[in-house]
């Protein structure tokens, strides 16, 4: 489904924002009850997931609904909000205590917590469709602001974004006869670790630290020919790439696979003894490592060029600033 802030050729299934909250962080206090992160672990991951018809707020480990004895404490794992009907479904359960009463009241408080998050946003009035919201970024910012206010100034320790999408059209980047292409229909799962530990820092200028991309197909082209399929790779700030999973294609895949790729990338033997790099004389893991390094070197110029050429493809965001890639040196 096309989202208004993305190009029409990106079919975004869902996007999630994860925030790390310190132990014993109180998110809501009602009468004698408190809703807070666990004291048993160093932090709790709060995960906001937005899909075309759903907002989910989940916690790992669960939030503790602390009640005075002899009432039993309860846990809140997640709350789901149907953006079309306005129905809220909390997952609340008992964690201890002698008297197992008050679950309905706890569920009501969980719903009240979620209502507090979406107040003063278009989400608060169903039906709401995030794919057509022209100010979706502002809407999400208000949700984060509400979260901070609800908890009396919640201090985030870190943030990451994740998204699952399908490409409707082919995506390609090239420098000369080398480059990459992602075919139409490919599925992408990306996790983005973002710099900044406060809401203000995240909103002012999001900066990528690391992106892990799992894709059904990222085809590496060398000398104008498809040579390998890169299934998982890491992109760090400045455009540095680490390749983790590859699969030789075409004649290379049918013949000697990684050994053929070693011969293809002649730079592996530059300045050294070519015989010493003969795949038949070194360990398979070394062969694979050399190939991954060369593929990363081949992909980076094409990626940098693509970011520079498509810097404003996402509405309201400059990808050159996000990735730390400049037109001159290529790295910021």
mmCIF file of C-alpha atoms in Angstrom:
data_model
loop_
_atom_site.group_PDB
_atom_site.id
_atom_site.type_symbol
_atom_site.label_atom_id
_atom_site.label_comp_id
_atom_site.label_asym_id
_atom_site.label_seq_id
_atom_site.Cartn_x
_atom_site.Cartn_y
_atom_site.Cartn_z
ATOM 1 C CA UNK A 1 0.000 0.000 0.000
ATOM 2 C CA UNK A 2 1.335 3.437 -0.963
ATOM 3 C CA UNK A 3 2.011 5.876 1.898
ATOM 4 C CA UNK A 4 1.797 9.608 1.221
ATOM 5 C CA UNK A 5 5.321 10.365 2.464
ATOM 6 C CA UNK A 6 6.927 7.599 0.368
ATOM 7 C CA UNK A 7 7.273 7.066 -3.380
ATOM 8 C CA UNK A 8 4.416 5.047 -4.890
ATOM 9 C CA UNK A 9 6.753 2.170 -5.804
ATOM 10 C CA UNK A 10 7.384 1.302 -2.143
ATOM 11 C CA UNK A 11 4.668 -0.930 -0.665
ATOM 12 C CA UNK A 12 5.181 -0.479 3.098
ATOM 13 C CA UNK A 13 3.608 -3.208 5.221
ATOM 14 C CA UNK A 14 4.479 -1.745 8.617
ATOM 15 C CA UNK A 15 7.000 0.441 10.397
ATOM 16 C CA UNK A 16 8.126 0.195 14.025
ATOM 17 C CA UNK A 17 9.934 2.517 16.420
ATOM 18 C CA UNK A 18 11.708 0.920 19.387
ATOM 19 C CA UNK A 19 12.853 2.892 22.431
ATOM 20 C CA UNK A 20 14.826 1.635 25.422
ATOM 21 C CA UNK A 21 13.413 2.761 28.771
ATOM 22 C CA UNK A 22 15.407 2.528 32.021
ATOM 23 C CA UNK A 23 14.320 0.193 34.819
ATOM 24 C CA UNK A 24 11.738 1.526 37.306
ATOM 25 C CA UNK A 25 10.473 4.176 34.866
ATOM 26 C CA UNK A 26 6.910 5.168 35.807
ATOM 27 C CA UNK A 27 4.763 5.677 32.719
ATOM 28 C CA UNK A 28 1.428 6.225 34.439
ATOM 29 C CA UNK A 29 0.197 6.653 38.008
ATOM 30 C CA UNK A 30 -3.481 6.248 38.910
ATOM 31 C CA UNK A 31 -4.639 6.391 42.547
ATOM 32 C CA UNK A 32 -2.780 3.551 44.332
ATOM 33 C CA UNK A 33 -1.628 1.840 41.130
ATOM 34 C CA UNK A 34 1.455 2.566 39.018
ATOM 35 C CA UNK A 35 2.377 1.456 35.532
ATOM 36 C CA UNK A 36 6.152 1.145 35.297
ATOM 37 C CA UNK A 37 9.027 -0.731 33.684
ATOM 38 C CA UNK A 38 10.440 -3.756 35.460
ATOM 39 C CA UNK A 39 13.151 -3.431 38.093
ATOM 40 C CA UNK A 40 14.442 -6.927 37.292
ATOM 41 C CA UNK A 41 16.110 -5.953 34.000
ATOM 42 C CA UNK A 42 18.385 -3.121 32.933
ATOM 43 C CA UNK A 43 15.909 -1.703 30.442
ATOM 44 C CA UNK A 44 12.548 -2.268 28.777
ATOM 45 C CA UNK A 45 12.029 -2.043 25.027
ATOM 46 C CA UNK A 46 8.936 -0.038 24.095
ATOM 47 C CA UNK A 47 7.938 -0.812 20.510
ATOM 48 C CA UNK A 48 5.432 1.303 18.569
ATOM 49 C CA UNK A 49 4.255 -0.457 15.397
ATOM 50 C CA UNK A 50 2.160 1.348 12.819
ATOM 51 C CA UNK A 51 0.363 -0.442 9.982
ATOM 52 C CA UNK A 52 -2.421 0.816 7.698
ATOM 53 C CA UNK A 53 -5.152 -0.288 10.120
ATOM 54 C CA UNK A 54 -3.311 -0.840 13.411
ATOM 55 C CA UNK A 55 -1.245 0.849 16.108
ATOM 56 C CA UNK A 56 0.423 -1.538 18.538
ATOM 57 C CA UNK A 57 2.328 -0.541 21.679
ATOM 58 C CA UNK A 58 4.321 -3.494 23.055
ATOM 59 C CA UNK A 59 6.780 -3.903 25.921
ATOM 60 C CA UNK A 60 9.651 -6.362 26.409
ATOM 61 C CA UNK A 61 9.713 -7.321 29.207
ATOM 62 C CA UNK A 62 6.133 -6.487 30.121
ATOM 63 C CA UNK A 63 5.162 -3.384 32.083
ATOM 64 C CA UNK A 64 4.363 -3.935 35.747
ATOM 65 C CA UNK A 65 0.988 -2.789 37.063
ATOM 66 C CA UNK A 66 1.946 -2.426 40.717
ATOM 67 C CA UNK A 67 -0.933 -2.749 43.207
ATOM 68 C CA UNK A 68 -0.820 -2.711 47.037
ATOM 69 C CA UNK A 69 -1.132 -6.071 48.908
ATOM 70 C CA UNK A 70 -3.118 -8.240 49.067
ATOM 71 C CA UNK A 71 -4.093 -7.325 45.503
ATOM 72 C CA UNK A 72 -2.173 -9.209 42.866
ATOM 73 C CA UNK A 73 0.246 -7.362 40.620
ATOM 74 C CA UNK A 74 -0.347 -7.581 36.898
ATOM 75 C CA UNK A 75 1.640 -7.265 33.722
ATOM 76 C CA UNK A 76 0.881 -5.356 30.508
ATOM 77 C CA UNK A 77 2.466 -6.947 27.418
ATOM 78 C CA UNK A 78 0.871 -4.788 24.741
ATOM 79 C CA UNK A 79 -2.137 -2.745 23.671
ATOM 80 C CA UNK A 80 -3.519 -2.861 20.123
ATOM 81 C CA UNK A 81 -5.551 -0.002 18.665
ATOM 82 C CA UNK A 82 -7.778 -0.593 15.644
ATOM 83 C CA UNK A 83 -7.395 2.650 13.700
ATOM 84 C CA UNK A 84 -10.613 2.041 11.769
ATOM 85 C CA UNK A 85 -13.013 1.222 14.606
ATOM 86 C CA UNK A 86 -11.221 2.743 17.607
ATOM 87 C CA UNK A 87 -11.312 -0.559 19.540
ATOM 88 C CA UNK A 88 -8.448 -1.035 22.018
ATOM 89 C CA UNK A 89 -7.333 -4.524 23.049
ATOM 90 C CA UNK A 90 -4.894 -4.767 25.979
ATOM 91 C CA UNK A 91 -3.005 -7.922 26.950
ATOM 92 C CA UNK A 92 -3.088 -7.853 30.759
ATOM 93 C CA UNK A 93 -2.282 -10.825 33.022
ATOM 94 C CA UNK A 94 -1.685 -11.625 36.703
ATOM 95 C CA UNK A 95 1.911 -11.950 37.873
ATOM 96 C CA UNK A 96 1.459 -12.660 41.603
ATOM 97 C CA UNK A 97 -0.401 -11.842 44.814
ATOM 98 C CA UNK A 98 -3.187 -13.508 46.777
ATOM 99 C CA UNK A 99 -6.278 -11.754 45.429
ATOM 100 C CA UNK A 100 -6.729 -11.986 41.663
ATOM 101 C CA UNK A 101 -9.192 -9.166 41.212
ATOM 102 C CA UNK A 102 -9.247 -5.895 39.336
ATOM 103 C CA UNK A 103 -8.199 -7.153 35.902
ATOM 104 C CA UNK A 104 -10.960 -5.212 34.153
ATOM 105 C CA UNK A 105 -9.871 -2.031 35.919
ATOM 106 C CA UNK A 106 -6.278 -2.706 34.871
ATOM 107 C CA UNK A 107 -7.387 -3.167 31.266
ATOM 108 C CA UNK A 108 -9.222 0.157 31.448
ATOM 109 C CA UNK A 109 -6.036 1.834 32.671
ATOM 110 C CA UNK A 110 -4.112 0.270 29.788
ATOM 111 C CA UNK A 111 -6.654 1.733 27.362
ATOM 112 C CA UNK A 112 -6.384 5.095 29.112
ATOM 113 C CA UNK A 113 -2.603 4.932 28.701
ATOM 114 C CA UNK A 114 -2.960 4.398 24.966
ATOM 115 C CA UNK A 115 -5.584 7.139 24.665
ATOM 116 C CA UNK A 116 -3.089 9.448 26.337
ATOM 117 C CA UNK A 117 -0.495 8.575 23.693
ATOM 118 C CA UNK A 118 -2.741 9.453 20.745
ATOM 119 C CA UNK A 119 -4.409 12.522 22.249
ATOM 120 C CA UNK A 120 -4.113 15.705 20.140
ATOM 121 C CA UNK A 121 -3.323 13.604 17.053
ATOM 122 C CA UNK A 122 -5.510 12.505 14.107
ATOM 123 C CA UNK A 123 -5.226 8.949 15.480
ATOM 124 C CA UNK A 124 -7.525 9.897 18.336
ATOM 125 C CA UNK A 125 -10.521 10.156 15.998
ATOM 126 C CA UNK A 126 -11.257 6.916 14.097
ATOM 127 C CA UNK A 127 -11.383 5.990 11.358
ATOM 128 C CA UNK A 128 -7.794 7.073 10.742
ATOM 129 C CA UNK A 129 -5.613 6.012 7.817
ATOM 130 C CA UNK A 130 -1.882 6.665 8.341
ATOM 131 C CA UNK A 131 -1.142 6.024 4.659
ATOM 132 C CA UNK A 132 -3.013 9.194 3.690
ATOM 133 C CA UNK A 133 -1.857 11.389 6.581
ATOM 134 C CA UNK A 134 0.144 14.249 4.980
ATOM 135 C CA UNK A 135 1.620 15.106 8.373
ATOM 136 C CA UNK A 136 2.458 11.590 9.540
ATOM 137 C CA UNK A 137 5.878 12.621 10.834
ATOM 138 C CA UNK A 138 4.269 15.333 12.974
ATOM 139 C CA UNK A 139 1.676 12.823 14.186
ATOM 140 C CA UNK A 140 4.379 10.414 15.362
ATOM 141 C CA UNK A 141 6.278 13.275 16.991
ATOM 142 C CA UNK A 142 3.169 14.170 18.990
ATOM 143 C CA UNK A 143 2.811 10.558 20.135
ATOM 144 C CA UNK A 144 6.410 10.657 21.419
ATOM 145 C CA UNK A 145 5.729 13.989 23.101
ATOM 146 C CA UNK A 146 2.667 12.510 24.803
ATOM 147 C CA UNK A 147 4.716 9.529 25.974
ATOM 148 C CA UNK A 148 7.313 11.834 27.476
ATOM 149 C CA UNK A 149 4.665 13.947 29.191
ATOM 150 C CA UNK A 150 2.753 10.889 30.462
ATOM 151 C CA UNK A 151 5.862 9.587 32.184
ATOM 152 C CA UNK A 152 6.931 12.939 33.578
ATOM 153 C CA UNK A 153 9.893 13.268 31.230
ATOM 154 C CA UNK A 154 10.804 9.735 30.120
ATOM 155 C CA UNK A 155 14.524 9.387 29.323
ATOM 156 C CA UNK A 156 15.136 7.198 26.268
ATOM 157 C CA UNK A 157 18.442 5.344 26.098
ATOM 158 C CA UNK A 158 18.393 4.533 22.416
ATOM 159 C CA UNK A 159 16.158 4.257 19.388
ATOM 160 C CA UNK A 160 15.800 2.051 16.335
ATOM 161 C CA UNK A 161 13.432 1.882 13.392
ATOM 162 C CA UNK A 162 12.387 -1.212 11.493
ATOM 163 C CA UNK A 163 10.262 -1.561 8.386
ATOM 164 C CA UNK A 164 8.976 -4.304 6.128
ATOM 165 C CA UNK A 165 8.272 -3.400 2.501
ATOM 166 C CA UNK A 166 7.910 -4.724 -1.044
ATOM 167 C CA UNK A 167 9.178 -2.910 -4.133
ATOM 168 C CA UNK A 168 6.620 -2.345 -6.899
ATOM 169 C CA UNK A 169 9.343 -1.236 -9.328
ATOM 170 C CA UNK A 170 13.005 -2.081 -9.808
ATOM 171 C CA UNK A 171 15.475 0.000 -7.795
ATOM 172 C CA UNK A 172 18.969 0.393 -9.268
ATOM 173 C CA UNK A 173 22.194 2.332 -8.815
ATOM 174 C CA UNK A 174 25.365 2.202 -10.880
ATOM 175 C CA UNK A 175 28.813 3.712 -11.337
ATOM 176 C CA UNK A 176 29.950 2.894 -14.849
ATOM 177 C CA UNK A 177 29.298 -0.789 -15.591
ATOM 178 C CA UNK A 178 29.252 -1.762 -11.906
ATOM 179 C CA UNK A 179 26.429 -1.346 -9.422
ATOM 180 C CA UNK A 180 23.349 -3.000 -7.968
ATOM 181 C CA UNK A 181 19.682 -3.560 -8.693
ATOM 182 C CA UNK A 182 16.782 -4.706 -6.547
ATOM 183 C CA UNK A 183 14.129 -6.299 -8.782
ATOM 184 C CA UNK A 184 10.432 -5.446 -8.636
ATOM 185 C CA UNK A 185 8.640 -7.710 -6.170
ATOM 186 C CA UNK A 186 11.625 -7.982 -3.832
ATOM 187 C CA UNK A 187 10.831 -7.900 -0.119
ATOM 188 C CA UNK A 188 12.960 -5.855 2.271
ATOM 189 C CA UNK A 189 13.242 -5.964 6.057
ATOM 190 C CA UNK A 190 15.391 -3.134 7.407
ATOM 191 C CA UNK A 191 16.443 -2.281 10.949
ATOM 192 C CA UNK A 192 17.888 1.192 11.494
ATOM 193 C CA UNK A 193 19.799 2.167 14.642
ATOM 194 C CA UNK A 194 19.513 5.921 15.136
ATOM 195 C CA UNK A 195 21.811 8.328 16.976
ATOM 196 C CA UNK A 196 20.317 10.330 19.829
ATOM 197 C CA UNK A 197 18.865 9.396 23.203
ATOM 198 C CA UNK A 198 16.186 12.057 23.700
ATOM 199 C CA UNK A 199 13.013 12.929 21.828
ATOM 200 C CA UNK A 200 14.435 16.351 20.948
ATOM 201 C CA UNK A 201 17.575 14.799 19.431
ATOM 202 C CA UNK A 202 15.575 12.272 17.427
ATOM 203 C CA UNK A 203 13.243 14.936 16.057
ATOM 204 C CA UNK A 204 15.845 17.614 15.321
ATOM 205 C CA UNK A 205 18.065 15.620 12.958
ATOM 206 C CA UNK A 206 17.792 11.826 12.764
ATOM 207 C CA UNK A 207 21.188 10.332 11.951
ATOM 208 C CA UNK A 208 21.748 6.715 11.039
ATOM 209 C CA UNK A 209 24.367 4.724 12.937
ATOM 210 C CA UNK A 210 23.732 1.344 11.350
ATOM 211 C CA UNK A 211 21.232 -0.306 9.005
ATOM 212 C CA UNK A 212 20.810 -4.057 8.682
ATOM 213 C CA UNK A 213 19.047 -4.982 5.460
ATOM 214 C CA UNK A 214 17.604 -8.430 4.755
ATOM 215 C CA UNK A 215 16.361 -8.585 1.183
ATOM 216 C CA UNK A 216 15.028 -11.371 -0.982
ATOM 217 C CA UNK A 217 17.319 -10.113 -3.763
ATOM 218 C CA UNK A 218 19.964 -7.395 -4.171
ATOM 219 C CA UNK A 219 21.798 -8.201 -7.386
ATOM 220 C CA UNK A 220 25.420 -7.090 -7.754
ATOM 221 C CA UNK A 221 26.429 -6.103 -11.290
ATOM 222 C CA UNK A 222 30.061 -6.066 -12.411
ATOM 223 C CA UNK A 223 31.178 -5.295 -15.934
ATOM 224 C CA UNK A 224 27.495 -4.977 -16.875
ATOM 225 C CA UNK A 225 26.636 -8.559 -15.833
ATOM 226 C CA UNK A 226 24.675 -9.859 -12.810
ATOM 227 C CA UNK A 227 27.256 -11.706 -10.701
ATOM 228 C CA UNK A 228 25.932 -12.265 -7.162
ATOM 229 C CA UNK A 229 22.823 -11.957 -5.019
ATOM 230 C CA UNK A 230 23.435 -10.137 -1.715
ATOM 231 C CA UNK A 231 20.823 -11.278 0.812
ATOM 232 C CA UNK A 232 22.019 -9.455 3.942
ATOM 233 C CA UNK A 233 24.272 -6.457 4.372
ATOM 234 C CA UNK A 234 25.062 -3.749 6.919
ATOM 235 C CA UNK A 235 25.298 -0.044 6.030
ATOM 236 C CA UNK A 236 27.057 2.256 8.511
ATOM 237 C CA UNK A 237 27.128 6.027 8.656
ATOM 238 C CA UNK A 238 29.032 7.412 5.702
ATOM 239 C CA UNK A 239 27.963 4.561 3.433
ATOM 240 C CA UNK A 240 30.412 1.900 4.601
ATOM 241 C CA UNK A 241 29.034 -1.564 3.763
ATOM 242 C CA UNK A 242 29.591 -4.991 5.288
ATOM 243 C CA UNK A 243 28.237 -7.953 3.317
ATOM 244 C CA UNK A 244 26.989 -10.903 5.387
ATOM 245 C CA UNK A 245 25.156 -13.236 2.988
ATOM 246 C CA UNK A 246 25.839 -13.753 -0.732
ATOM 247 C CA UNK A 247 24.899 -16.211 -3.454
ATOM 248 C CA UNK A 248 26.702 -16.419 -6.844
ATOM 249 C CA UNK A 249 24.433 -16.101 -9.892
ATOM 250 C CA UNK A 250 24.366 -17.355 -13.470
ATOM 251 C CA UNK A 251 27.423 -19.130 -14.778
ATOM 252 C CA UNK A 252 29.323 -18.389 -11.569
ATOM 253 C CA UNK A 253 26.644 -20.044 -9.479
ATOM 254 C CA UNK A 254 26.506 -23.067 -11.751
ATOM 255 C CA UNK A 255 30.283 -23.444 -11.919
ATOM 256 C CA UNK A 256 32.666 -22.864 -9.036
ATOM 257 C CA UNK A 257 30.598 -20.334 -7.095
ATOM 258 C CA UNK A 258 32.732 -18.368 -4.664
ATOM 259 C CA UNK A 259 35.952 -19.507 -6.336
ATOM 260 C CA UNK A 260 34.764 -17.930 -9.591
ATOM 261 C CA UNK A 261 33.926 -14.723 -7.764
ATOM 262 C CA UNK A 262 37.463 -14.599 -6.385
ATOM 263 C CA UNK A 263 38.819 -14.787 -9.927
ATOM 264 C CA UNK A 264 36.288 -12.198 -11.084
ATOM 265 C CA UNK A 265 37.442 -9.621 -8.546
ATOM 266 C CA UNK A 266 41.007 -9.206 -9.776
ATOM 267 C CA UNK A 267 41.740 -6.638 -7.047
ATOM 268 C CA UNK A 268 42.086 -9.511 -4.586
ATOM 269 C CA UNK A 269 45.478 -10.426 -6.054
ATOM 270 C CA UNK A 270 46.714 -6.874 -6.635
ATOM 271 C CA UNK A 271 50.081 -6.283 -5.024
ATOM 272 C CA UNK A 272 50.397 -9.854 -3.799
ATOM 273 C CA UNK A 273 51.034 -13.400 -4.853
ATOM 274 C CA UNK A 274 48.081 -14.492 -7.020
ATOM 275 C CA UNK A 275 48.865 -18.137 -6.277
ATOM 276 C CA UNK A 276 48.513 -17.446 -2.566
ATOM 277 C CA UNK A 277 44.898 -16.385 -3.220
ATOM 278 C CA UNK A 278 44.069 -19.484 -5.244
ATOM 279 C CA UNK A 279 40.767 -20.686 -3.725
ATOM 280 C CA UNK A 280 42.057 -24.271 -3.907
ATOM 281 C CA UNK A 281 44.890 -23.380 -1.504
ATOM 282 C CA UNK A 282 43.053 -21.401 1.182
ATOM 283 C CA UNK A 283 40.243 -22.168 3.588
ATOM 284 C CA UNK A 284 36.646 -21.762 2.287
ATOM 285 C CA UNK A 285 35.898 -19.235 5.050
ATOM 286 C CA UNK A 286 38.826 -17.088 3.885
ATOM 287 C CA UNK A 287 37.609 -17.263 0.289
ATOM 288 C CA UNK A 288 34.124 -16.124 1.360
ATOM 289 C CA UNK A 289 35.564 -13.310 3.482
ATOM 290 C CA UNK A 290 37.648 -11.981 0.584
ATOM 291 C CA UNK A 291 34.659 -12.057 -1.753
ATOM 292 C CA UNK A 292 32.428 -10.214 0.734
ATOM 293 C CA UNK A 293 35.045 -7.500 1.156
ATOM 294 C CA UNK A 294 35.312 -6.976 -2.593
ATOM 295 C CA UNK A 295 31.542 -6.926 -3.063
ATOM 296 C CA UNK A 296 31.254 -4.291 -0.315
ATOM 297 C CA UNK A 297 33.853 -2.161 -2.098
ATOM 298 C CA UNK A 298 31.954 -2.511 -5.366
ATOM 299 C CA UNK A 299 28.575 -1.648 -3.820
ATOM 300 C CA UNK A 300 29.594 1.446 -1.852
ATOM 301 C CA UNK A 301 30.180 3.881 -4.781
ATOM 302 C CA UNK A 302 26.827 2.917 -6.314
ATOM 303 C CA UNK A 303 25.050 3.359 -2.963
ATOM 304 C CA UNK A 304 26.651 6.770 -2.334
ATOM 305 C CA UNK A 305 25.722 7.914 -5.840
ATOM 306 C CA UNK A 306 22.121 6.696 -5.423
ATOM 307 C CA UNK A 307 21.718 8.546 -2.101
ATOM 308 C CA UNK A 308 23.065 11.758 -3.641
ATOM 309 C CA UNK A 309 20.762 11.466 -6.656
ATOM 310 C CA UNK A 310 17.680 10.602 -4.558
ATOM 311 C CA UNK A 311 18.339 12.622 -1.406
ATOM 312 C CA UNK A 312 14.770 13.974 -1.136
ATOM 313 C CA UNK A 313 12.874 10.847 -2.144
ATOM 314 C CA UNK A 314 11.277 10.651 1.348
ATOM 315 C CA UNK A 315 9.120 13.696 2.051
ATOM 316 C CA UNK A 316 10.579 15.971 4.722
ATOM 317 C CA UNK A 317 13.921 14.174 4.942
ATOM 318 C CA UNK A 318 17.350 14.638 3.339
ATOM 319 C CA UNK A 319 18.947 11.201 2.975
ATOM 320 C CA UNK A 320 22.414 12.756 2.634
ATOM 321 C CA UNK A 321 22.153 14.090 6.179
ATOM 322 C CA UNK A 322 20.554 10.912 7.488
ATOM 323 C CA UNK A 323 23.341 8.703 6.078
ATOM 324 C CA UNK A 324 26.172 11.196 6.565
ATOM 325 C CA UNK A 325 26.985 11.265 2.842
ATOM 326 C CA UNK A 326 28.106 14.521 1.222
ATOM 327 C CA UNK A 327 28.499 15.414 -2.425
ATOM 328 C CA UNK A 328 32.204 16.123 -2.046
ATOM 329 C CA UNK A 329 34.064 13.651 0.118
ATOM 330 C CA UNK A 330 31.162 11.195 0.262
ATOM 331 C CA UNK A 331 31.464 10.840 4.048
ATOM 332 C CA UNK A 332 30.414 13.241 6.790
#
